[in-house]
Amino acid sequence: MPPKADINKAGWEQSLGDNPFIRMSKQEYGRSCGTCARPFTVFRWNPGSGARFKTTVICQTCAKIKNVCQTCLLDLEYGLPTQVRDTALGMQNEAPTSDINREYYAQNMEGKLDGNKSGLDSGRAASAGKEMLKQLARTDPYYKRNRPHVCSFFAKGECKRGSECPYRHEIPVDNELAHQNMQDRYHGRNDPVARKIMSGHAETQGLKPPDDVAVTSLFLSSLPATSTELSIRTQVLRSLPSIQAIQLKSIVHVEKTRCAFVNFKERAVAETAAQAWANGLEIDGERVAVKWGRSKPKQPANTSAPSASASAIPTATTS
């Protein structure tokens, strides 16, 4: 008689056999979603000979909410991390991150999603942000993400399988990119890969952060004649949803020369703004150029009053 089936293993993933043409397996309720913690159907497959197995890590609902891949968590339209996309398009992350509310949020969003339509609305996104994403989008295939994982035994000097080892015999590099979190990648926060991409793009656009860490201002030039301090402030905060108004120190609008200085309280916030505005900032329907402010000139030690010809960056707060 055949062995009696174990009811505790009902629904577990079964072997697909030795057929080399069958590479994908399906396991219903195989694991909990990495974002909403609800059980979902897991797909697992081998993308090619010698490659590592790929698997889905989030459910379809969470993937549709952010319009990302269920496996790599990259944006489906541009193939970029969500932090890069949200920063360029000025999108606010509305999904809750606490364990108490994230499952409830996912259940409500599941009912609002219509078919395969994404819950992401980027129709009103600025053209400068879309142009930035088109420049950063990867157009050629990228097969490195399919490579096998690094052999942990080789890293310890204990692997004895040699060429028969299915893993890579390389010493892992311990840098910032090696420490990534699934929650941060999905919600677009503190993603080291996104920071590397945005900082590199900002440097190519002439927005390399100055060596003087005391510089926390950005200079806007060629403003529309109809621009006011209020319209500039509104657009600055709208284009940077992750930055609160309290982090903005002041905005000095020079109407005569049609320019403005945007002063932030912290250097990190100014760098984030420079990365988001690498292709310019749209104010009142026109794109304006963005540059870093200059360092304040050092005052002579024998004079107490500031020099009248000093071209320091204005940092006075305005009402």
mmCIF file with all atom_site columns, C-alpha atoms in Angstrom, residues 47-175:
data_model
loop_
_atom_site.group_PDB
_atom_site.id
_atom_site.type_symbol
_atom_site.label_atom_id
_atom_site.label_alt_id
_atom_site.label_comp_id
_atom_site.label_asym_id
_atom_site.label_entity_id
_atom_site.label_seq_id
_atom_site.pdbx_PDB_ins_code
_atom_site.Cartn_x
_atom_site.Cartn_y
_atom_site.Cartn_z
_atom_site.occupancy
_atom_site.B_iso_or_equiv
_atom_site.pdbx_formal_charge
_atom_site.auth_seq_id
_atom_site.auth_comp_id
_atom_site.auth_asym_id
_atom_site.auth_atom_id
_atom_site.pdbx_PDB_model_num
ATOM 1   C CA . PRO A 1 47  ? 16.013  31.607 -14.784 1.00 0.00 ? 47  PRO A CA 1
ATOM 2   C CA . GLY A 1 48  ? 18.755  29.589 -16.455 1.00 0.00 ? 48  GLY A CA 1
ATOM 3   C CA . SER A 1 49  ? 21.555  27.083 -16.157 1.00 0.00 ? 49  SER A CA 1
ATOM 4   C CA . GLY A 1 50  ? 23.884  27.916 -13.303 1.00 0.00 ? 50  GLY A CA 1
ATOM 5   C CA . ALA A 1 51  ? 21.630  30.712 -12.004 1.00 0.00 ? 51  ALA A CA 1
ATOM 6   C CA . ARG A 1 52  ? 20.127  30.919 -8.556  1.00 0.00 ? 52  ARG A CA 1
ATOM 7   C CA . PHE A 1 53  ? 16.483  30.206 -7.938  1.00 0.00 ? 53  PHE A CA 1
ATOM 8   C CA . LYS A 1 54  ? 14.196  33.246 -7.931  1.00 0.00 ? 54  LYS A CA 1
ATOM 9   C CA . THR A 1 55  ? 11.074  33.493 -5.792  1.00 0.00 ? 55  THR A CA 1
ATOM 10  C CA . THR A 1 56  ? 8.274   35.945 -5.137  1.00 0.00 ? 56  THR A CA 1
ATOM 11  C CA . VAL A 1 57  ? 8.620   37.769 -1.811  1.00 0.00 ? 57  VAL A CA 1
ATOM 12  C CA . ILE A 1 58  ? 5.487   39.956 -1.690  1.00 0.00 ? 58  ILE A CA 1
ATOM 13  C CA . CYS A 1 59  ? 1.853   39.394 -2.600  1.00 0.00 ? 59  CYS A CA 1
ATOM 14  C CA . GLN A 1 60  ? 0.141   40.702 -5.742  1.00 0.00 ? 60  GLN A CA 1
ATOM 15  C CA . THR A 1 61  ? -1.798  43.347 -3.841  1.00 0.00 ? 61  THR A CA 1
ATOM 16  C CA . CYS A 1 62  ? 1.314   44.964 -2.386  1.00 0.00 ? 62  CYS A CA 1
ATOM 17  C CA . ALA A 1 63  ? 3.049   44.757 -5.762  1.00 0.00 ? 63  ALA A CA 1
ATOM 18  C CA . LYS A 1 64  ? 0.150   46.518 -7.511  1.00 0.00 ? 64  LYS A CA 1
ATOM 19  C CA . ILE A 1 65  ? -0.022  49.240 -4.867  1.00 0.00 ? 65  ILE A CA 1
ATOM 20  C CA . LYS A 1 66  ? 3.557   50.289 -5.573  1.00 0.00 ? 66  LYS A CA 1
ATOM 21  C CA . ASN A 1 67  ? 3.715   49.027 -9.188  1.00 0.00 ? 67  ASN A CA 1
ATOM 22  C CA . VAL A 1 68  ? 6.781   46.913 -8.463  1.00 0.00 ? 68  VAL A CA 1
ATOM 23  C CA . CYS A 1 69  ? 7.990   43.409 -9.296  1.00 0.00 ? 69  CYS A CA 1
ATOM 24  C CA . GLN A 1 70  ? 7.042   40.717 -6.783  1.00 0.00 ? 70  GLN A CA 1
ATOM 25  C CA . THR A 1 71  ? 10.593  39.346 -6.834  1.00 0.00 ? 71  THR A CA 1
ATOM 26  C CA . CYS A 1 72  ? 13.107  42.207 -7.146  1.00 0.00 ? 72  CYS A CA 1
ATOM 27  C CA . LEU A 1 73  ? 10.854  45.052 -5.851  1.00 0.00 ? 73  LEU A CA 1
ATOM 28  C CA . LEU A 1 74  ? 11.902  47.304 -8.740  1.00 0.00 ? 74  LEU A CA 1
ATOM 29  C CA . ASP A 1 75  ? 9.500   49.624 -10.551 1.00 0.00 ? 75  ASP A CA 1
ATOM 30  C CA . LEU A 1 76  ? 7.860   47.841 -13.481 1.00 0.00 ? 76  LEU A CA 1
ATOM 31  C CA . GLU A 1 77  ? 7.991   50.842 -15.827 1.00 0.00 ? 77  GLU A CA 1
ATOM 32  C CA . TYR A 1 78  ? 11.560  52.040 -15.306 1.00 0.00 ? 78  TYR A CA 1
ATOM 33  C CA . GLY A 1 79  ? 13.271  49.147 -13.522 1.00 0.00 ? 79  GLY A CA 1
ATOM 34  C CA . LEU A 1 80  ? 14.472  51.458 -10.738 1.00 0.00 ? 80  LEU A CA 1
ATOM 35  C CA . PRO A 1 81  ? 14.178  51.330 -6.937  1.00 0.00 ? 81  PRO A CA 1
ATOM 36  C CA . THR A 1 82  ? 10.977  52.831 -5.582  1.00 0.00 ? 82  THR A CA 1
ATOM 37  C CA . GLN A 1 83  ? 12.890  55.529 -3.705  1.00 0.00 ? 83  GLN A CA 1
ATOM 38  C CA . VAL A 1 84  ? 14.358  56.820 -6.979  1.00 0.00 ? 84  VAL A CA 1
ATOM 39  C CA . ARG A 1 85  ? 10.953  56.854 -8.667  1.00 0.00 ? 85  ARG A CA 1
ATOM 40  C CA . ASP A 1 86  ? 9.088   58.455 -5.758  1.00 0.00 ? 86  ASP A CA 1
ATOM 41  C CA . THR A 1 87  ? 11.778  61.105 -5.278  1.00 0.00 ? 87  THR A CA 1
ATOM 42  C CA . ALA A 1 88  ? 11.869  62.036 -8.967  1.00 0.00 ? 88  ALA A CA 1
ATOM 43  C CA . LEU A 1 89  ? 8.078   62.192 -9.318  1.00 0.00 ? 89  LEU A CA 1
ATOM 44  C CA . GLY A 1 90  ? 7.483   63.773 -5.906  1.00 0.00 ? 90  GLY A CA 1
ATOM 45  C CA . MET A 1 91  ? 5.192   60.988 -4.670  1.00 0.00 ? 91  MET A CA 1
ATOM 46  C CA . GLN A 1 92  ? 4.129   60.612 -1.078  1.00 0.00 ? 92  GLN A CA 1
ATOM 47  C CA . ASN A 1 93  ? 4.399   57.186 0.501   1.00 0.00 ? 93  ASN A CA 1
ATOM 48  C CA . GLU A 1 94  ? 0.930   56.546 1.903   1.00 0.00 ? 94  GLU A CA 1
ATOM 49  C CA . ALA A 1 95  ? 1.372   52.898 2.852   1.00 0.00 ? 95  ALA A CA 1
ATOM 50  C CA . PRO A 1 96  ? 1.649   52.338 6.621   1.00 0.00 ? 96  PRO A CA 1
ATOM 51  C CA . THR A 1 97  ? 4.824   50.779 7.930   1.00 0.00 ? 97  THR A CA 1
ATOM 52  C CA . SER A 1 98  ? 3.634   49.597 11.338  1.00 0.00 ? 98  SER A CA 1
ATOM 53  C CA . ASP A 1 99  ? 2.750   45.940 11.907  1.00 0.00 ? 99  ASP A CA 1
ATOM 54  C CA . ILE A 1 100 ? -0.700  46.904 13.224  1.00 0.00 ? 100 ILE A CA 1
ATOM 55  C CA . ASN A 1 101 ? -1.977  48.848 10.201  1.00 0.00 ? 101 ASN A CA 1
ATOM 56  C CA . ARG A 1 102 ? -0.187  47.370 7.175   1.00 0.00 ? 102 ARG A CA 1
ATOM 57  C CA . GLU A 1 103 ? -2.416  44.273 6.852   1.00 0.00 ? 103 GLU A CA 1
ATOM 58  C CA . TYR A 1 104 ? -5.575  46.368 7.236   1.00 0.00 ? 104 TYR A CA 1
ATOM 59  C CA . TYR A 1 105 ? -4.300  48.805 4.606   1.00 0.00 ? 105 TYR A CA 1
ATOM 60  C CA . ALA A 1 106 ? -3.525  45.983 2.148   1.00 0.00 ? 106 ALA A CA 1
ATOM 61  C CA . GLN A 1 107 ? -7.012  44.507 2.563   1.00 0.00 ? 107 GLN A CA 1
ATOM 62  C CA . ASN A 1 108 ? -8.659  47.860 1.806   1.00 0.00 ? 108 ASN A CA 1
ATOM 63  C CA . MET A 1 109 ? -6.423  48.520 -1.197  1.00 0.00 ? 109 MET A CA 1
ATOM 64  C CA . GLU A 1 110 ? -7.200  45.081 -2.608  1.00 0.00 ? 110 GLU A CA 1
ATOM 65  C CA . GLY A 1 111 ? -10.835 46.062 -2.958  1.00 0.00 ? 111 GLY A CA 1
ATOM 66  C CA . LYS A 1 112 ? -9.994  49.369 -4.650  1.00 0.00 ? 112 LYS A CA 1
ATOM 67  C CA . LEU A 1 113 ? -7.628  47.938 -7.245  1.00 0.00 ? 113 LEU A CA 1
ATOM 68  C CA . ASP A 1 114 ? -9.375  47.409 -10.559 1.00 0.00 ? 114 ASP A CA 1
ATOM 69  C CA . GLY A 1 115 ? -8.009  44.395 -12.417 1.00 0.00 ? 115 GLY A CA 1
ATOM 70  C CA . ASN A 1 116 ? -4.329  44.877 -13.183 1.00 0.00 ? 116 ASN A CA 1
ATOM 71  C CA . LYS A 1 117 ? -4.475  48.609 -12.744 1.00 0.00 ? 117 LYS A CA 1
ATOM 72  C CA . SER A 1 118 ? -1.821  49.887 -10.389 1.00 0.00 ? 118 SER A CA 1
ATOM 73  C CA . GLY A 1 119 ? -2.697  51.903 -7.333  1.00 0.00 ? 119 GLY A CA 1
ATOM 74  C CA . LEU A 1 120 ? 0.071   54.328 -8.281  1.00 0.00 ? 120 LEU A CA 1
ATOM 75  C CA . ASP A 1 121 ? -1.017  57.629 -9.823  1.00 0.00 ? 121 ASP A CA 1
ATOM 76  C CA . SER A 1 122 ? 1.761   59.460 -11.642 1.00 0.00 ? 122 SER A CA 1
ATOM 77  C CA . GLY A 1 123 ? -0.322  61.307 -14.220 1.00 0.00 ? 123 GLY A CA 1
ATOM 78  C CA . ARG A 1 124 ? 0.375   64.730 -12.752 1.00 0.00 ? 124 ARG A CA 1
ATOM 79  C CA . ALA A 1 125 ? 4.086   64.111 -12.279 1.00 0.00 ? 125 ALA A CA 1
ATOM 80  C CA . ALA A 1 126 ? 6.465   66.820 -13.443 1.00 0.00 ? 126 ALA A CA 1
ATOM 81  C CA . SER A 1 127 ? 8.111   66.335 -16.821 1.00 0.00 ? 127 SER A CA 1
ATOM 82  C CA . ALA A 1 128 ? 11.530  66.972 -15.259 1.00 0.00 ? 128 ALA A CA 1
ATOM 83  C CA . GLY A 1 129 ? 11.044  63.965 -12.980 1.00 0.00 ? 129 GLY A CA 1
ATOM 84  C CA . LYS A 1 130 ? 9.943   61.743 -15.856 1.00 0.00 ? 130 LYS A CA 1
ATOM 85  C CA . GLU A 1 131 ? 12.935  62.833 -17.917 1.00 0.00 ? 131 GLU A CA 1
ATOM 86  C CA . MET A 1 132 ? 15.201  61.943 -15.011 1.00 0.00 ? 132 MET A CA 1
ATOM 87  C CA . LEU A 1 133 ? 13.678  58.465 -14.775 1.00 0.00 ? 133 LEU A CA 1
ATOM 88  C CA . LYS A 1 134 ? 14.072  57.907 -18.523 1.00 0.00 ? 134 LYS A CA 1
ATOM 89  C CA . GLN A 1 135 ? 17.761  58.777 -18.257 1.00 0.00 ? 135 GLN A CA 1
ATOM 90  C CA . LEU A 1 136 ? 18.290  56.426 -15.320 1.00 0.00 ? 136 LEU A CA 1
ATOM 91  C CA . ALA A 1 137 ? 16.154  53.554 -16.638 1.00 0.00 ? 137 ALA A CA 1
ATOM 92  C CA . ARG A 1 138 ? 18.078  50.427 -17.571 1.00 0.00 ? 138 ARG A CA 1
ATOM 93  C CA . THR A 1 139 ? 17.458  49.558 -21.227 1.00 0.00 ? 139 THR A CA 1
ATOM 94  C CA . ASP A 1 140 ? 19.751  46.541 -21.641 1.00 0.00 ? 140 ASP A CA 1
ATOM 95  C CA . PRO A 1 141 ? 19.246  43.171 -19.898 1.00 0.00 ? 141 PRO A CA 1
ATOM 96  C CA . TYR A 1 142 ? 20.915  42.815 -16.526 1.00 0.00 ? 142 TYR A CA 1
ATOM 97  C CA . TYR A 1 143 ? 21.829  39.219 -15.782 1.00 0.00 ? 143 TYR A CA 1
ATOM 98  C CA . LYS A 1 144 ? 24.026  39.759 -12.742 1.00 0.00 ? 144 LYS A CA 1
ATOM 99  C CA . ARG A 1 145 ? 21.027  39.610 -10.417 1.00 0.00 ? 145 ARG A CA 1
ATOM 100 C CA . ASN A 1 146 ? 20.520  35.983 -11.532 1.00 0.00 ? 146 ASN A CA 1
ATOM 101 C CA . ARG A 1 147 ? 23.961  34.861 -10.432 1.00 0.00 ? 147 ARG A CA 1
ATOM 102 C CA . PRO A 1 148 ? 24.232  32.297 -7.611  1.00 0.00 ? 148 PRO A CA 1
ATOM 103 C CA . HIS A 1 149 ? 24.781  33.546 -4.087  1.00 0.00 ? 149 HIS A CA 1
ATOM 104 C CA . VAL A 1 150 ? 28.273  33.738 -2.611  1.00 0.00 ? 150 VAL A CA 1
ATOM 105 C CA . CYS A 1 151 ? 29.386  30.476 -0.970  1.00 0.00 ? 151 CYS A CA 1
ATOM 106 C CA . SER A 1 152 ? 29.550  31.038 2.768   1.00 0.00 ? 152 SER A CA 1
ATOM 107 C CA . PHE A 1 153 ? 31.853  28.065 3.207   1.00 0.00 ? 153 PHE A CA 1
ATOM 108 C CA . PHE A 1 154 ? 34.330  29.513 0.681   1.00 0.00 ? 154 PHE A CA 1
ATOM 109 C CA . ALA A 1 155 ? 34.331  32.821 2.540   1.00 0.00 ? 155 ALA A CA 1
ATOM 110 C CA . LYS A 1 156 ? 35.327  30.898 5.686   1.00 0.00 ? 156 LYS A CA 1
ATOM 111 C CA . GLY A 1 157 ? 37.917  28.837 3.779   1.00 0.00 ? 157 GLY A CA 1
ATOM 112 C CA . GLU A 1 158 ? 36.028  25.585 4.383   1.00 0.00 ? 158 GLU A CA 1
ATOM 113 C CA . CYS A 1 159 ? 34.435  24.748 0.998   1.00 0.00 ? 159 CYS A CA 1
ATOM 114 C CA . LYS A 1 160 ? 35.738  21.425 -0.371  1.00 0.00 ? 160 LYS A CA 1
ATOM 115 C CA . ARG A 1 161 ? 33.431  21.009 -3.362  1.00 0.00 ? 161 ARG A CA 1
ATOM 116 C CA . GLY A 1 162 ? 35.576  23.026 -5.758  1.00 0.00 ? 162 GLY A CA 1
ATOM 117 C CA . SER A 1 163 ? 34.116  23.426 -9.251  1.00 0.00 ? 163 SER A CA 1
ATOM 118 C CA . GLU A 1 164 ? 31.102  21.305 -8.270  1.00 0.00 ? 164 GLU A CA 1
ATOM 119 C CA . CYS A 1 165 ? 29.907  23.950 -5.796  1.00 0.00 ? 165 CYS A CA 1
ATOM 120 C CA . PRO A 1 166 ? 26.724  25.606 -7.128  1.00 0.00 ? 166 PRO A CA 1
ATOM 121 C CA . TYR A 1 167 ? 27.571  28.888 -5.384  1.00 0.00 ? 167 TYR A CA 1
ATOM 122 C CA . ARG A 1 168 ? 30.063  31.610 -6.290  1.00 0.00 ? 168 ARG A CA 1
ATOM 123 C CA . HIS A 1 169 ? 33.545  31.332 -4.876  1.00 0.00 ? 169 HIS A CA 1
ATOM 124 C CA . GLU A 1 170 ? 34.100  35.011 -4.129  1.00 0.00 ? 170 GLU A CA 1
ATOM 125 C CA . ILE A 1 171 ? 34.876  37.001 -1.029  1.00 0.00 ? 171 ILE A CA 1
ATOM 126 C CA . PRO A 1 172 ? 31.784  39.093 -0.238  1.00 0.00 ? 172 PRO A CA 1
ATOM 127 C CA . VAL A 1 173 ? 32.255  42.843 -0.127  1.00 0.00 ? 173 VAL A CA 1
ATOM 128 C CA . ASP A 1 174 ? 31.003  44.370 3.105   1.00 0.00 ? 174 ASP A CA 1
ATOM 129 C CA . ASN A 1 175 ? 29.810  47.835 2.123   1.00 0.00 ? 175 ASN A CA 1
#
